[in-house]
Amino acid sequence: MTLVYTEFLVSELCWIMSRHGVPQLFADLEQQVVACTRCPRLRKHCLQVARVKRRAYRDWNYWGKPVPSFGDPMAKLLIIGLAPGAHGANRTGRMFTGDSSGDFLYRTLYETGFASRPVSTHRGDGLELRDAYITAAARCAPPGNKPTREEFEACRPYLVEELQLLSRVQVVIALGRLALDSYLTILQGQGRIEKRSVYPFGHAVQHCLPGSLPVLLCSYHPSRQNTQTGRLTPSMFLQVFRSARRLLR
């Protein structure tokens, strides 16, 4: 056994030991998110939607709480969305689950080997993500799908903590301009980038950030507004995730 290979094994063992407590840290963070009451407007809206419901889902027991992130704690790919859908994640309790945006995303994740199945229906459906983790800039469904600046700021510490825990991430995909801005705002606040304007948004645009930061990919958000108008097609979306797959070492 060569010295280099021995050093590699020792390094891997130390990493595994240092990450032994990671699942509990993610579980603790999930509990904090679900119990969050920082944004009264959003909490009121989520609860109202959960009470009134949509006719197609009248037999559902809506989640109605802040939605925690979902995925592999050892992920190399981080996907950042905008916020839960009122009758999607706010109903099912899982990010990008229960609406057309989620259908679009999970089918693509399955086709690129990041998901165990192409459809996500509810929290207990058995779906697993492999090497991928899905989060959002806001954890509560906002009226009109538009969180305020103050609501983004109130939710941002959860994303900051996730970025610290997800130490293996090599590629970040920002779904939409607002998700990109949230991520870059964190990096700028930490002094890791100087200006957000250096990294403009554009579909399939790739940015190489300074230092050891992950490669940043941009994509249109798979919202109904984008997918039904043809602004974002399945092949365009697939292109971004295939690029991510190639970039992973």
JSON list of C-alpha atoms in Angstrom, two decimals:
[
{"chain": "A", "resi": 1, "resn": "MET", "atom": "CA", "xyz": [0.00, 0.00, 0.00]},
{"chain": "A", "resi": 2, "resn": "THR", "atom": "CA", "xyz": [1.50, 3.32, -1.05]},
{"chain": "A", "resi": 3, "resn": "LEU", "atom": "CA", "xyz": [2.05, 6.20, 1.32]},
{"chain": "A", "resi": 4, "resn": "VAL", "atom": "CA", "xyz": [-0.27, 8.43, -0.71]},
{"chain": "A", "resi": 5, "resn": "TYR", "atom": "CA", "xyz": [-3.10, 5.88, -0.57]},
{"chain": "A", "resi": 6, "resn": "THR", "atom": "CA", "xyz": [-2.57, 5.38, 3.15]},
{"chain": "A", "resi": 7, "resn": "GLU", "atom": "CA", "xyz": [-2.80, 9.13, 3.74]},
{"chain": "A", "resi": 8, "resn": "PHE", "atom": "CA", "xyz": [-5.99, 9.20, 1.65]},
{"chain": "A", "resi": 9, "resn": "LEU", "atom": "CA", "xyz": [-7.61, 6.48, 3.77]},
{"chain": "A", "resi": 10, "resn": "VAL", "atom": "CA", "xyz": [-6.64, 8.22, 7.00]},
{"chain": "A", "resi": 11, "resn": "SER", "atom": "CA", "xyz": [-8.06, 11.48, 5.67]},
{"chain": "A", "resi": 12, "resn": "GLU", "atom": "CA", "xyz": [-11.32, 9.80, 4.70]},
{"chain": "A", "resi": 13, "resn": "LEU", "atom": "CA", "xyz": [-11.61, 8.10, 8.11]},
{"chain": "A", "resi": 14, "resn": "CYS", "atom": "CA", "xyz": [-11.05, 11.38, 9.94]},
{"chain": "A", "resi": 15, "resn": "TRP", "atom": "CA", "xyz": [-13.69, 13.05, 7.77]},
{"chain": "A", "resi": 16, "resn": "ILE", "atom": "CA", "xyz": [-16.23, 10.30, 8.45]},
{"chain": "A", "resi": 17, "resn": "MET", "atom": "CA", "xyz": [-15.58, 10.51, 12.19]},
{"chain": "A", "resi": 18, "resn": "SER", "atom": "CA", "xyz": [-15.89, 14.30, 12.18]},
{"chain": "A", "resi": 19, "resn": "ARG", "atom": "CA", "xyz": [-19.24, 14.07, 10.38]},
{"chain": "A", "resi": 20, "resn": "HIS", "atom": "CA", "xyz": [-20.72, 11.42, 12.66]},
{"chain": "A", "resi": 21, "resn": "GLY", "atom": "CA", "xyz": [-23.02, 13.92, 14.34]},
{"chain": "A", "resi": 22, "resn": "VAL", "atom": "CA", "xyz": [-24.23, 15.58, 11.16]},
{"chain": "A", "resi": 23, "resn": "PRO", "atom": "CA", "xyz": [-27.64, 13.82, 10.89]},
{"chain": "A", "resi": 24, "resn": "GLN", "atom": "CA", "xyz": [-28.56, 15.07, 14.37]},
{"chain": "A", "resi": 25, "resn": "LEU", "atom": "CA", "xyz": [-27.50, 18.61, 13.46]},
{"chain": "A", "resi": 26, "resn": "PHE", "atom": "CA", "xyz": [-29.78, 18.51, 10.42]},
{"chain": "A", "resi": 27, "resn": "ALA", "atom": "CA", "xyz": [-32.61, 17.10, 12.55]},
{"chain": "A", "resi": 28, "resn": "ASP", "atom": "CA", "xyz": [-32.15, 19.92, 15.08]},
{"chain": "A", "resi": 29, "resn": "LEU", "atom": "CA", "xyz": [-32.23, 22.50, 12.29]},
{"chain": "A", "resi": 30, "resn": "GLU", "atom": "CA", "xyz": [-35.37, 20.95, 10.82]},
{"chain": "A", "resi": 31, "resn": "GLN", "atom": "CA", "xyz": [-37.12, 21.27, 14.19]},
{"chain": "A", "resi": 32, "resn": "GLN", "atom": "CA", "xyz": [-36.11, 24.93, 14.40]},
{"chain": "A", "resi": 33, "resn": "VAL", "atom": "CA", "xyz": [-37.48, 25.62, 10.92]},
{"chain": "A", "resi": 34, "resn": "VAL", "atom": "CA", "xyz": [-40.81, 23.86, 11.53]},
{"chain": "A", "resi": 35, "resn": "ALA", "atom": "CA", "xyz": [-41.33, 25.75, 14.81]},
{"chain": "A", "resi": 36, "resn": "CYS", "atom": "CA", "xyz": [-40.36, 29.15, 13.35]},
{"chain": "A", "resi": 37, "resn": "THR", "atom": "CA", "xyz": [-42.73, 32.11, 13.90]},
{"chain": "A", "resi": 38, "resn": "ARG", "atom": "CA", "xyz": [-40.48, 34.96, 12.71]},
{"chain": "A", "resi": 39, "resn": "CYS", "atom": "CA", "xyz": [-42.81, 36.15, 9.93]},
{"chain": "A", "resi": 40, "resn": "PRO", "atom": "CA", "xyz": [-46.41, 36.67, 11.15]},
{"chain": "A", "resi": 41, "resn": "ARG", "atom": "CA", "xyz": [-47.74, 37.51, 7.66]},
{"chain": "A", "resi": 42, "resn": "LEU", "atom": "CA", "xyz": [-46.43, 34.26, 6.22]},
{"chain": "A", "resi": 43, "resn": "ARG", "atom": "CA", "xyz": [-47.59, 32.16, 9.14]},
{"chain": "A", "resi": 44, "resn": "LYS", "atom": "CA", "xyz": [-51.09, 33.62, 8.87]},
{"chain": "A", "resi": 45, "resn": "HIS", "atom": "CA", "xyz": [-51.19, 32.95, 5.13]},
{"chain": "A", "resi": 46, "resn": "CYS", "atom": "CA", "xyz": [-49.98, 29.34, 5.42]},
{"chain": "A", "resi": 47, "resn": "LEU", "atom": "CA", "xyz": [-52.52, 28.53, 8.11]},
{"chain": "A", "resi": 48, "resn": "GLN", "atom": "CA", "xyz": [-55.33, 30.14, 6.14]},
{"chain": "A", "resi": 49, "resn": "VAL", "atom": "CA", "xyz": [-54.47, 28.13, 3.04]},
{"chain": "A", "resi": 50, "resn": "ALA", "atom": "CA", "xyz": [-54.34, 24.98, 5.17]},
{"chain": "A", "resi": 51, "resn": "ARG", "atom": "CA", "xyz": [-57.80, 25.68, 6.53]},
{"chain": "A", "resi": 52, "resn": "VAL", "atom": "CA", "xyz": [-59.54, 26.73, 3.32]},
{"chain": "A", "resi": 53, "resn": "LYS", "atom": "CA", "xyz": [-57.74, 24.20, 1.08]},
{"chain": "A", "resi": 54, "resn": "ARG", "atom": "CA", "xyz": [-58.17, 23.69, -2.63]},
{"chain": "A", "resi": 55, "resn": "ARG", "atom": "CA", "xyz": [-61.14, 21.60, -3.75]},
{"chain": "A", "resi": 56, "resn": "ALA", "atom": "CA", "xyz": [-58.88, 18.97, -5.34]},
{"chain": "A", "resi": 57, "resn": "TYR", "atom": "CA", "xyz": [-57.16, 18.48, -1.97]},
{"chain": "A", "resi": 58, "resn": "ARG", "atom": "CA", "xyz": [-60.09, 18.82, 0.43]},
{"chain": "A", "resi": 59, "resn": "ASP", "atom": "CA", "xyz": [-59.35, 15.38, 1.93]},
{"chain": "A", "resi": 60, "resn": "TRP", "atom": "CA", "xyz": [-55.73, 16.33, 2.68]},
{"chain": "A", "resi": 61, "resn": "ASN", "atom": "CA", "xyz": [-54.47, 17.30, 6.10]},
{"chain": "A", "resi": 62, "resn": "TYR", "atom": "CA", "xyz": [-52.33, 20.26, 5.02]},
{"chain": "A", "resi": 63, "resn": "TRP", "atom": "CA", "xyz": [-48.87, 20.65, 6.52]},
{"chain": "A", "resi": 64, "resn": "GLY", "atom": "CA", "xyz": [-49.40, 24.39, 7.04]},
{"chain": "A", "resi": 65, "resn": "LYS", "atom": "CA", "xyz": [-46.05, 25.01, 8.78]},
{"chain": "A", "resi": 66, "resn": "PRO", "atom": "CA", "xyz": [-42.62, 26.23, 7.64]},
{"chain": "A", "resi": 67, "resn": "VAL", "atom": "CA", "xyz": [-41.21, 23.60, 5.29]},
{"chain": "A", "resi": 68, "resn": "PRO", "atom": "CA", "xyz": [-37.80, 22.08, 6.13]},
{"chain": "A", "resi": 69, "resn": "SER", "atom": "CA", "xyz": [-35.21, 21.29, 3.50]},
{"chain": "A", "resi": 70, "resn": "PHE", "atom": "CA", "xyz": [-34.88, 17.82, 2.04]},
{"chain": "A", "resi": 71, "resn": "GLY", "atom": "CA", "xyz": [-32.10, 15.58, 0.81]},
{"chain": "A", "resi": 72, "resn": "ASP", "atom": "CA", "xyz": [-28.77, 13.93, 1.40]},
{"chain": "A", "resi": 73, "resn": "PRO", "atom": "CA", "xyz": [-26.74, 15.47, 4.28]},
{"chain": "A", "resi": 74, "resn": "MET", "atom": "CA", "xyz": [-23.57, 14.47, 2.42]},
{"chain": "A", "resi": 75, "resn": "ALA", "atom": "CA", "xyz": [-24.75, 16.10, -0.81]},
{"chain": "A", "resi": 76, "resn": "LYS", "atom": "CA", "xyz": [-22.37, 17.41, -3.43]},
{"chain": "A", "resi": 77, "resn": "LEU", "atom": "CA", "xyz": [-25.18, 19.28, -5.23]},
{"chain": "A", "resi": 78, "resn": "LEU", "atom": "CA", "xyz": [-27.21, 22.00, -3.50]},
{"chain": "A", "resi": 79, "resn": "ILE", "atom": "CA", "xyz": [-30.43, 23.24, -5.12]},
{"chain": "A", "resi": 80, "resn": "ILE", "atom": "CA", "xyz": [-31.86, 26.55, -3.91]},
{"chain": "A", "resi": 81, "resn": "GLY", "atom": "CA", "xyz": [-35.45, 27.46, -4.74]},
{"chain": "A", "resi": 82, "resn": "LEU", "atom": "CA", "xyz": [-37.62, 30.43, -3.86]},
{"chain": "A", "resi": 83, "resn": "ALA", "atom": "CA", "xyz": [-40.31, 29.34, -1.38]},
{"chain": "A", "resi": 84, "resn": "PRO", "atom": "CA", "xyz": [-42.88, 26.57, -0.79]},
{"chain": "A", "resi": 85, "resn": "GLY", "atom": "CA", "xyz": [-45.99, 26.51, -2.97]},
{"chain": "A", "resi": 86, "resn": "ALA", "atom": "CA", "xyz": [-49.26, 27.24, -1.19]},
{"chain": "A", "resi": 87, "resn": "HIS", "atom": "CA", "xyz": [-50.90, 23.99, -2.32]},
{"chain": "A", "resi": 88, "resn": "GLY", "atom": "CA", "xyz": [-47.65, 22.15, -2.96]},
{"chain": "A", "resi": 89, "resn": "ALA", "atom": "CA", "xyz": [-45.06, 22.02, -0.19]},
{"chain": "A", "resi": 90, "resn": "ASN", "atom": "CA", "xyz": [-47.37, 23.87, 2.21]},
{"chain": "A", "resi": 91, "resn": "ARG", "atom": "CA", "xyz": [-49.74, 20.94, 1.73]},
{"chain": "A", "resi": 92, "resn": "THR", "atom": "CA", "xyz": [-47.30, 18.02, 1.64]},
{"chain": "A", "resi": 93, "resn": "GLY", "atom": "CA", "xyz": [-44.56, 19.25, 3.97]},
{"chain": "A", "resi": 94, "resn": "ARG", "atom": "CA", "xyz": [-41.71, 18.54, 1.56]},
{"chain": "A", "resi": 95, "resn": "MET", "atom": "CA", "xyz": [-39.86, 21.01, -0.65]},
{"chain": "A", "resi": 96, "resn": "PHE", "atom": "CA", "xyz": [-41.03, 21.01, -4.29]},
{"chain": "A", "resi": 97, "resn": "THR", "atom": "CA", "xyz": [-43.62, 18.31, -3.65]},
{"chain": "A", "resi": 98, "resn": "GLY", "atom": "CA", "xyz": [-47.25, 18.32, -4.72]},
{"chain": "A", "resi": 99, "resn": "ASP", "atom": "CA", "xyz": [-47.29, 20.83, -7.58]},
{"chain": "A", "resi": 100, "resn": "SER", "atom": "CA", "xyz": [-46.15, 21.18, -11.19]},
{"chain": "A", "resi": 101, "resn": "SER", "atom": "CA", "xyz": [-42.82, 22.76, -10.21]},
{"chain": "A", "resi": 102, "resn": "GLY", "atom": "CA", "xyz": [-41.97, 19.68, -8.17]},
{"chain": "A", "resi": 103, "resn": "ASP", "atom": "CA", "xyz": [-43.06, 17.35, -10.96]},
{"chain": "A", "resi": 104, "resn": "PHE", "atom": "CA", "xyz": [-40.68, 19.15, -13.29]},
{"chain": "A", "resi": 105, "resn": "LEU", "atom": "CA", "xyz": [-37.79, 19.12, -10.81]},
{"chain": "A", "resi": 106, "resn": "TYR", "atom": "CA", "xyz": [-37.98, 15.54, -9.53]},
{"chain": "A", "resi": 107, "resn": "ARG", "atom": "CA", "xyz": [-38.34, 14.06, -12.99]},
{"chain": "A", "resi": 108, "resn": "THR", "atom": "CA", "xyz": [-35.10, 15.83, -13.96]},
{"chain": "A", "resi": 109, "resn": "LEU", "atom": "CA", "xyz": [-33.35, 14.76, -10.75]},
{"chain": "A", "resi": 110, "resn": "TYR", "atom": "CA", "xyz": [-34.32, 11.16, -11.47]},
{"chain": "A", "resi": 111, "resn": "GLU", "atom": "CA", "xyz": [-33.08, 11.36, -15.06]},
{"chain": "A", "resi": 112, "resn": "THR", "atom": "CA", "xyz": [-29.70, 12.66, -13.88]},
{"chain": "A", "resi": 113, "resn": "GLY", "atom": "CA", "xyz": [-29.32, 10.12, -11.08]},
{"chain": "A", "resi": 114, "resn": "PHE", "atom": "CA", "xyz": [-29.96, 12.41, -8.12]},
{"chain": "A", "resi": 115, "resn": "ALA", "atom": "CA", "xyz": [-33.35, 10.95, -7.10]},
{"chain": "A", "resi": 116, "resn": "SER", "atom": "CA", "xyz": [-34.52, 7.39, -6.50]},
{"chain": "A", "resi": 117, "resn": "ARG", "atom": "CA", "xyz": [-37.82, 7.95, -8.31]},
{"chain": "A", "resi": 118, "resn": "PRO", "atom": "CA", "xyz": [-39.24, 10.49, -10.79]},
{"chain": "A", "resi": 119, "resn": "VAL", "atom": "CA", "xyz": [-42.28, 11.56, -8.75]},
{"chain": "A", "resi": 120, "resn": "SER", "atom": "CA", "xyz": [-42.59, 13.14, -5.30]},
{"chain": "A", "resi": 121, "resn": "THR", "atom": "CA", "xyz": [-46.07, 13.03, -3.75]},
{"chain": "A", "resi": 122, "resn": "HIS", "atom": "CA", "xyz": [-45.71, 13.41, 0.04]},
{"chain": "A", "resi": 123, "resn": "ARG", "atom": "CA", "xyz": [-43.18, 13.25, 2.88]},
{"chain": "A", "resi": 124, "resn": "GLY", "atom": "CA", "xyz": [-43.56, 9.51, 3.42]},
{"chain": "A", "resi": 125, "resn": "ASP", "atom": "CA", "xyz": [-43.54, 8.29, -0.18]},
{"chain": "A", "resi": 126, "resn": "GLY", "atom": "CA", "xyz": [-40.09, 6.68, 0.06]},
{"chain": "A", "resi": 127, "resn": "LEU", "atom": "CA", "xyz": [-38.33, 9.08, -2.32]},
{"chain": "A", "resi": 128, "resn": "GLU", "atom": "CA", "xyz": [-34.64, 9.56, -1.57]},
{"chain": "A", "resi": 129, "resn": "LEU", "atom": "CA", "xyz": [-32.15, 12.05, -2.95]},
{"chain": "A", "resi": 130, "resn": "ARG", "atom": "CA", "xyz": [-28.64, 10.90, -3.75]},
{"chain": "A", "resi": 131, "resn": "ASP", "atom": "CA", "xyz": [-25.83, 13.43, -3.50]},
{"chain": "A", "resi": 132, "resn": "ALA", "atom": "CA", "xyz": [-28.38, 16.26, -3.68]},
{"chain": "A", "resi": 133, "resn": "TYR", "atom": "CA", "xyz": [-30.06, 18.57, -1.17]},
{"chain": "A", "resi": 134, "resn": "ILE", "atom": "CA", "xyz": [-33.00, 20.91, -1.80]},
{"chain": "A", "resi": 135, "resn": "THR", "atom": "CA", "xyz": [-33.53, 24.11, 0.15]},
{"chain": "A", "resi": 136, "resn": "ALA", "atom": "CA", "xyz": [-35.14, 27.51, -0.40]},
{"chain": "A", "resi": 137, "resn": "ALA", "atom": "CA", "xyz": [-34.62, 31.20, 0.27]},
{"chain": "A", "resi": 138, "resn": "ALA", "atom": "CA", "xyz": [-37.89, 31.27, 2.27]},
{"chain": "A", "resi": 139, "resn": "ARG", "atom": "CA", "xyz": [-39.50, 28.39, 4.17]},
{"chain": "A", "resi": 140, "resn": "CYS", "atom": "CA", "xyz": [-43.15, 29.54, 4.24]},
{"chain": "A", "resi": 141, "resn": "ALA", "atom": "CA", "xyz": [-45.55, 29.87, 1.32]},
{"chain": "A", "resi": 142, "resn": "PRO", "atom": "CA", "xyz": [-45.91, 33.63, 0.66]},
{"chain": "A", "resi": 143, "resn": "PRO", "atom": "CA", "xyz": [-49.02, 35.42, -0.69]},
{"chain": "A", "resi": 144, "resn": "GLY", "atom": "CA", "xyz": [-48.62, 35.90, -4.42]},
{"chain": "A", "resi": 145, "resn": "ASN", "atom": "CA", "xyz": [-45.41, 33.87, -4.20]},
{"chain": "A", "resi": 146, "resn": "LYS", "atom": "CA", "xyz": [-43.57, 37.05, -3.18]},
{"chain": "A", "resi": 147, "resn": "PRO", "atom": "CA", "xyz": [-41.80, 37.19, 0.19]},
{"chain": "A", "resi": 148, "resn": "THR", "atom": "CA", "xyz": [-40.84, 40.67, 1.34]},
{"chain": "A", "resi": 149, "resn": "ARG", "atom": "CA", "xyz": [-37.22, 41.74, 1.77]},
{"chain": "A", "resi": 150, "resn": "GLU", "atom": "CA", "xyz": [-37.66, 41.55, 5.55]},
{"chain": "A", "resi": 151, "resn": "GLU", "atom": "CA", "xyz": [-39.03, 38.00, 5.28]},
{"chain": "A", "resi": 152, "resn": "PHE", "atom": "CA", "xyz": [-36.08, 36.89, 3.18]},
{"chain": "A", "resi": 153, "resn": "GLU", "atom": "CA", "xyz": [-33.76, 38.37, 5.80]},
{"chain": "A", "resi": 154, "resn": "ALA", "atom": "CA", "xyz": [-35.58, 36.66, 8.67]},
{"chain": "A", "resi": 155, "resn": "CYS", "atom": "CA", "xyz": [-35.28, 33.28, 6.98]},
{"chain": "A", "resi": 156, "resn": "ARG", "atom": "CA", "xyz": [-31.71, 33.68, 5.78]},
{"chain": "A", "resi": 157, "resn": "PRO", "atom": "CA", "xyz": [-29.98, 32.33, 8.93]},
{"chain": "A", "resi": 158, "resn": "TYR", "atom": "CA", "xyz": [-31.40, 28.87, 8.21]},
{"chain": "A", "resi": 159, "resn": "LEU", "atom": "CA", "xyz": [-29.74, 28.85, 4.79]},
{"chain": "A", "resi": 160, "resn": "VAL", "atom": "CA", "xyz": [-26.51, 30.14, 6.33]},
{"chain": "A", "resi": 161, "resn": "GLU", "atom": "CA", "xyz": [-26.49, 27.24, 8.78]},
{"chain": "A", "resi": 162, "resn": "GLU", "atom": "CA", "xyz": [-27.20, 24.73, 6.01]},
{"chain": "A", "resi": 163, "resn": "LEU", "atom": "CA", "xyz": [-24.30, 26.05, 3.98]},
{"chain": "A", "resi": 164, "resn": "GLN", "atom": "CA", "xyz": [-22.04, 25.44, 6.97]},
{"chain": "A", "resi": 165, "resn": "LEU", "atom": "CA", "xyz": [-23.32, 21.88, 7.47]},
{"chain": "A", "resi": 166, "resn": "LEU", "atom": "CA", "xyz": [-23.18, 20.94, 3.78]},
{"chain": "A", "resi": 167, "resn": "SER", "atom": "CA", "xyz": [-19.40, 20.87, 3.65]},
{"chain": "A", "resi": 168, "resn": "ARG", "atom": "CA", "xyz": [-19.17, 18.52, 0.65]},
{"chain": "A", "resi": 169, "resn": "VAL", "atom": "CA", "xyz": [-21.12, 20.68, -1.79]},
{"chain": "A", "resi": 170, "resn": "GLN", "atom": "CA", "xyz": [-19.28, 21.22, -5.07]},
{"chain": "A", "resi": 171, "resn": "VAL", "atom": "CA", "xyz": [-22.08, 22.68, -7.19]},
{"chain": "A", "resi": 172, "resn": "VAL", "atom": "CA", "xyz": [-24.93, 25.05, -6.32]},
{"chain": "A", "resi": 173, "resn": "ILE", "atom": "CA", "xyz": [-27.94, 25.46, -8.63]},
{"chain": "A", "resi": 174, "resn": "ALA", "atom": "CA", "xyz": [-29.98, 28.62, -8.07]},
{"chain": "A", "resi": 175, "resn": "LEU", "atom": "CA", "xyz": [-33.53, 28.26, -9.37]},
{"chain": "A", "resi": 176, "resn": "GLY", "atom": "CA", "xyz": [-34.45, 31.79, -10.32]},
{"chain": "A", "resi": 177, "resn": "ARG", "atom": "CA", "xyz": [-33.05, 35.26, -9.81]},
{"chain": "A", "resi": 178, "resn": "LEU", "atom": "CA", "xyz": [-34.29, 35.63, -6.22]},
{"chain": "A", "resi": 179, "resn": "ALA", "atom": "CA", "xyz": [-32.69, 32.35, -5.14]},
{"chain": "A", "resi": 180, "resn": "LEU", "atom": "CA", "xyz": [-29.43, 33.49, -6.74]},
{"chain": "A", "resi": 181, "resn": "ASP", "atom": "CA", "xyz": [-29.62, 36.84, -4.96]},
{"chain": "A", "resi": 182, "resn": "SER", "atom": "CA", "xyz": [-30.23, 35.16, -1.59]},
{"chain": "A", "resi": 183, "resn": "TYR", "atom": "CA", "xyz": [-27.19, 32.93, -2.00]},
{"chain": "A", "resi": 184, "resn": "LEU", "atom": "CA", "xyz": [-24.91, 35.73, -3.19]},
{"chain": "A", "resi": 185, "resn": "THR", "atom": "CA", "xyz": [-26.11, 37.99, -0.37]},
{"chain": "A", "resi": 186, "resn": "ILE", "atom": "CA", "xyz": [-24.89, 35.42, 2.14]},
{"chain": "A", "resi": 187, "resn": "LEU", "atom": "CA", "xyz": [-21.51, 35.08, 0.45]},
{"chain": "A", "resi": 188, "resn": "GLN", "atom": "CA", "xyz": [-21.12, 38.86, 0.27]},
{"chain": "A", "resi": 189, "resn": "GLY", "atom": "CA", "xyz": [-22.03, 39.23, 3.94]},
{"chain": "A", "resi": 190, "resn": "GLN", "atom": "CA", "xyz": [-19.35, 36.69, 4.81]},
{"chain": "A", "resi": 191, "resn": "GLY", "atom": "CA", "xyz": [-16.77, 38.58, 2.75]},
{"chain": "A", "resi": 192, "resn": "ARG", "atom": "CA", "xyz": [-16.34, 35.67, 0.34]},
{"chain": "A", "resi": 193, "resn": "ILE", "atom": "CA", "xyz": [-17.33, 37.74, -2.72]},
{"chain": "A", "resi": 194, "resn": "GLU", "atom": "CA", "xyz": [-17.06, 41.49, -3.21]},
{"chain": "A", "resi": 195, "resn": "LYS", "atom": "CA", "xyz": [-20.00, 42.27, -5.50]},
{"chain": "A", "resi": 196, "resn": "ARG", "atom": "CA", "xyz": [-23.14, 40.34, -6.42]},
{"chain": "A", "resi": 197, "resn": "SER", "atom": "CA", "xyz": [-23.31, 42.14, -9.76]},
{"chain": "A", "resi": 198, "resn": "VAL", "atom": "CA", "xyz": [-20.25, 40.20, -10.93]},
{"chain": "A", "resi": 199, "resn": "TYR", "atom": "CA", "xyz": [-22.44, 37.08, -11.06]},
{"chain": "A", "resi": 200, "resn": "PRO", "atom": "CA", "xyz": [-25.50, 37.95, -13.19]},
{"chain": "A", "resi": 201, "resn": "PHE", "atom": "CA", "xyz": [-28.48, 35.65, -13.60]},
{"chain": "A", "resi": 202, "resn": "GLY", "atom": "CA", "xyz": [-29.16, 33.81, -16.83]},
{"chain": "A", "resi": 203, "resn": "HIS", "atom": "CA", "xyz": [-30.44, 30.36, -17.66]},
{"chain": "A", "resi": 204, "resn": "ALA", "atom": "CA", "xyz": [-27.64, 27.76, -17.82]},
{"chain": "A", "resi": 205, "resn": "VAL", "atom": "CA", "xyz": [-25.07, 30.43, -16.88]},
{"chain": "A", "resi": 206, "resn": "GLN", "atom": "CA", "xyz": [-22.12, 29.04, -14.94]},
{"chain": "A", "resi": 207, "resn": "HIS", "atom": "CA", "xyz": [-20.06, 31.09, -12.49]},
{"chain": "A", "resi": 208, "resn": "CYS", "atom": "CA", "xyz": [-16.74, 30.11, -10.98]},
{"chain": "A", "resi": 209, "resn": "LEU", "atom": "CA", "xyz": [-16.57, 31.80, -7.59]},
{"chain": "A", "resi": 210, "resn": "PRO", "atom": "CA", "xyz": [-13.35, 32.65, -5.75]},
{"chain": "A", "resi": 211, "resn": "GLY", "atom": "CA", "xyz": [-11.46, 30.37, -3.42]},
{"chain": "A", "resi": 212, "resn": "SER", "atom": "CA", "xyz": [-12.93, 26.99, -2.61]},
{"chain": "A", "resi": 213, "resn": "LEU", "atom": "CA", "xyz": [-16.57, 28.04, -3.17]},
{"chain": "A", "resi": 214, "resn": "PRO", "atom": "CA", "xyz": [-18.76, 25.65, -5.19]},
{"chain": "A", "resi": 215, "resn": "VAL", "atom": "CA", "xyz": [-19.38, 26.22, -8.87]},
{"chain": "A", "resi": 216, "resn": "LEU", "atom": "CA", "xyz": [-22.60, 28.20, -9.29]},
{"chain": "A", "resi": 217, "resn": "LEU", "atom": "CA", "xyz": [-25.17, 27.32, -11.96]},
{"chain": "A", "resi": 218, "resn": "CYS", "atom": "CA", "xyz": [-28.29, 29.35, -12.72]},
{"chain": "A", "resi": 219, "resn": "SER", "atom": "CA", "xyz": [-31.61, 28.13, -14.04]},
{"chain": "A", "resi": 220, "resn": "TYR", "atom": "CA", "xyz": [-35.04, 29.53, -14.63]},
{"chain": "A", "resi": 221, "resn": "HIS", "atom": "CA", "xyz": [-37.36, 28.42, -11.84]},
{"chain": "A", "resi": 222, "resn": "PRO", "atom": "CA", "xyz": [-39.59, 25.50, -12.91]},
{"chain": "A", "resi": 223, "resn": "SER", "atom": "CA", "xyz": [-42.72, 27.50, -12.09]},
{"chain": "A", "resi": 224, "resn": "ARG", "atom": "CA", "xyz": [-45.89, 27.00, -14.10]},
{"chain": "A", "resi": 225, "resn": "GLN", "atom": "CA", "xyz": [-45.43, 30.50, -15.45]},
{"chain": "A", "resi": 226, "resn": "ASN", "atom": "CA", "xyz": [-42.10, 29.47, -17.00]},
{"chain": "A", "resi": 227, "resn": "THR", "atom": "CA", "xyz": [-42.85, 25.90, -18.05]},
{"chain": "A", "resi": 228, "resn": "GLN", "atom": "CA", "xyz": [-46.30, 26.48, -19.58]},
{"chain": "A", "resi": 229, "resn": "THR", "atom": "CA", "xyz": [-45.14, 29.45, -21.61]},
{"chain": "A", "resi": 230, "resn": "GLY", "atom": "CA", "xyz": [-42.14, 27.56, -23.01]},
{"chain": "A", "resi": 231, "resn": "ARG", "atom": "CA", "xyz": [-39.64, 29.86, -21.35]},
{"chain": "A", "resi": 232, "resn": "LEU", "atom": "CA", "xyz": [-38.28, 26.76, -19.62]},
{"chain": "A", "resi": 233, "resn": "THR", "atom": "CA", "xyz": [-38.52, 23.42, -21.44]},
{"chain": "A", "resi": 234, "resn": "PRO", "atom": "CA", "xyz": [-37.63, 19.96, -20.09]},
{"chain": "A", "resi": 235, "resn": "SER", "atom": "CA", "xyz": [-34.53, 19.84, -22.28]},
{"chain": "A", "resi": 236, "resn": "MET", "atom": "CA", "xyz": [-33.35, 23.26, -21.06]},
{"chain": "A", "resi": 237, "resn": "PHE", "atom": "CA", "xyz": [-33.77, 22.18, -17.44]},
{"chain": "A", "resi": 238, "resn": "LEU", "atom": "CA", "xyz": [-32.09, 18.85, -18.07]},
{"chain": "A", "resi": 239, "resn": "GLN", "atom": "CA", "xyz": [-29.12, 20.66, -19.58]},
{"chain": "A", "resi": 240, "resn": "VAL", "atom": "CA", "xyz": [-28.43, 22.45, -16.28]},
{"chain": "A", "resi": 241, "resn": "PHE", "atom": "CA", "xyz": [-28.52, 19.27, -14.19]},
{"chain": "A", "resi": 242, "resn": "ARG", "atom": "CA", "xyz": [-26.40, 17.36, -16.67]},
{"chain": "A", "resi": 243, "resn": "SER", "atom": "CA", "xyz": [-23.86, 20.16, -16.36]},
{"chain": "A", "resi": 244, "resn": "ALA", "atom": "CA", "xyz": [-23.97, 19.78, -12.59]},
{"chain": "A", "resi": 245, "resn": "ARG", "atom": "CA", "xyz": [-23.43, 16.02, -12.90]},
{"chain": "A", "resi": 246, "resn": "ARG", "atom": "CA", "xyz": [-20.36, 16.56, -15.09]},
{"chain": "A", "resi": 247, "resn": "LEU", "atom": "CA", "xyz": [-18.91, 19.09, -12.68]},
{"chain": "A", "resi": 248, "resn": "LEU", "atom": "CA", "xyz": [-19.08, 16.80, -9.64]},
{"chain": "A", "resi": 249, "resn": "ARG", "atom": "CA", "xyz": [-15.72, 15.27, -8.88]}
]
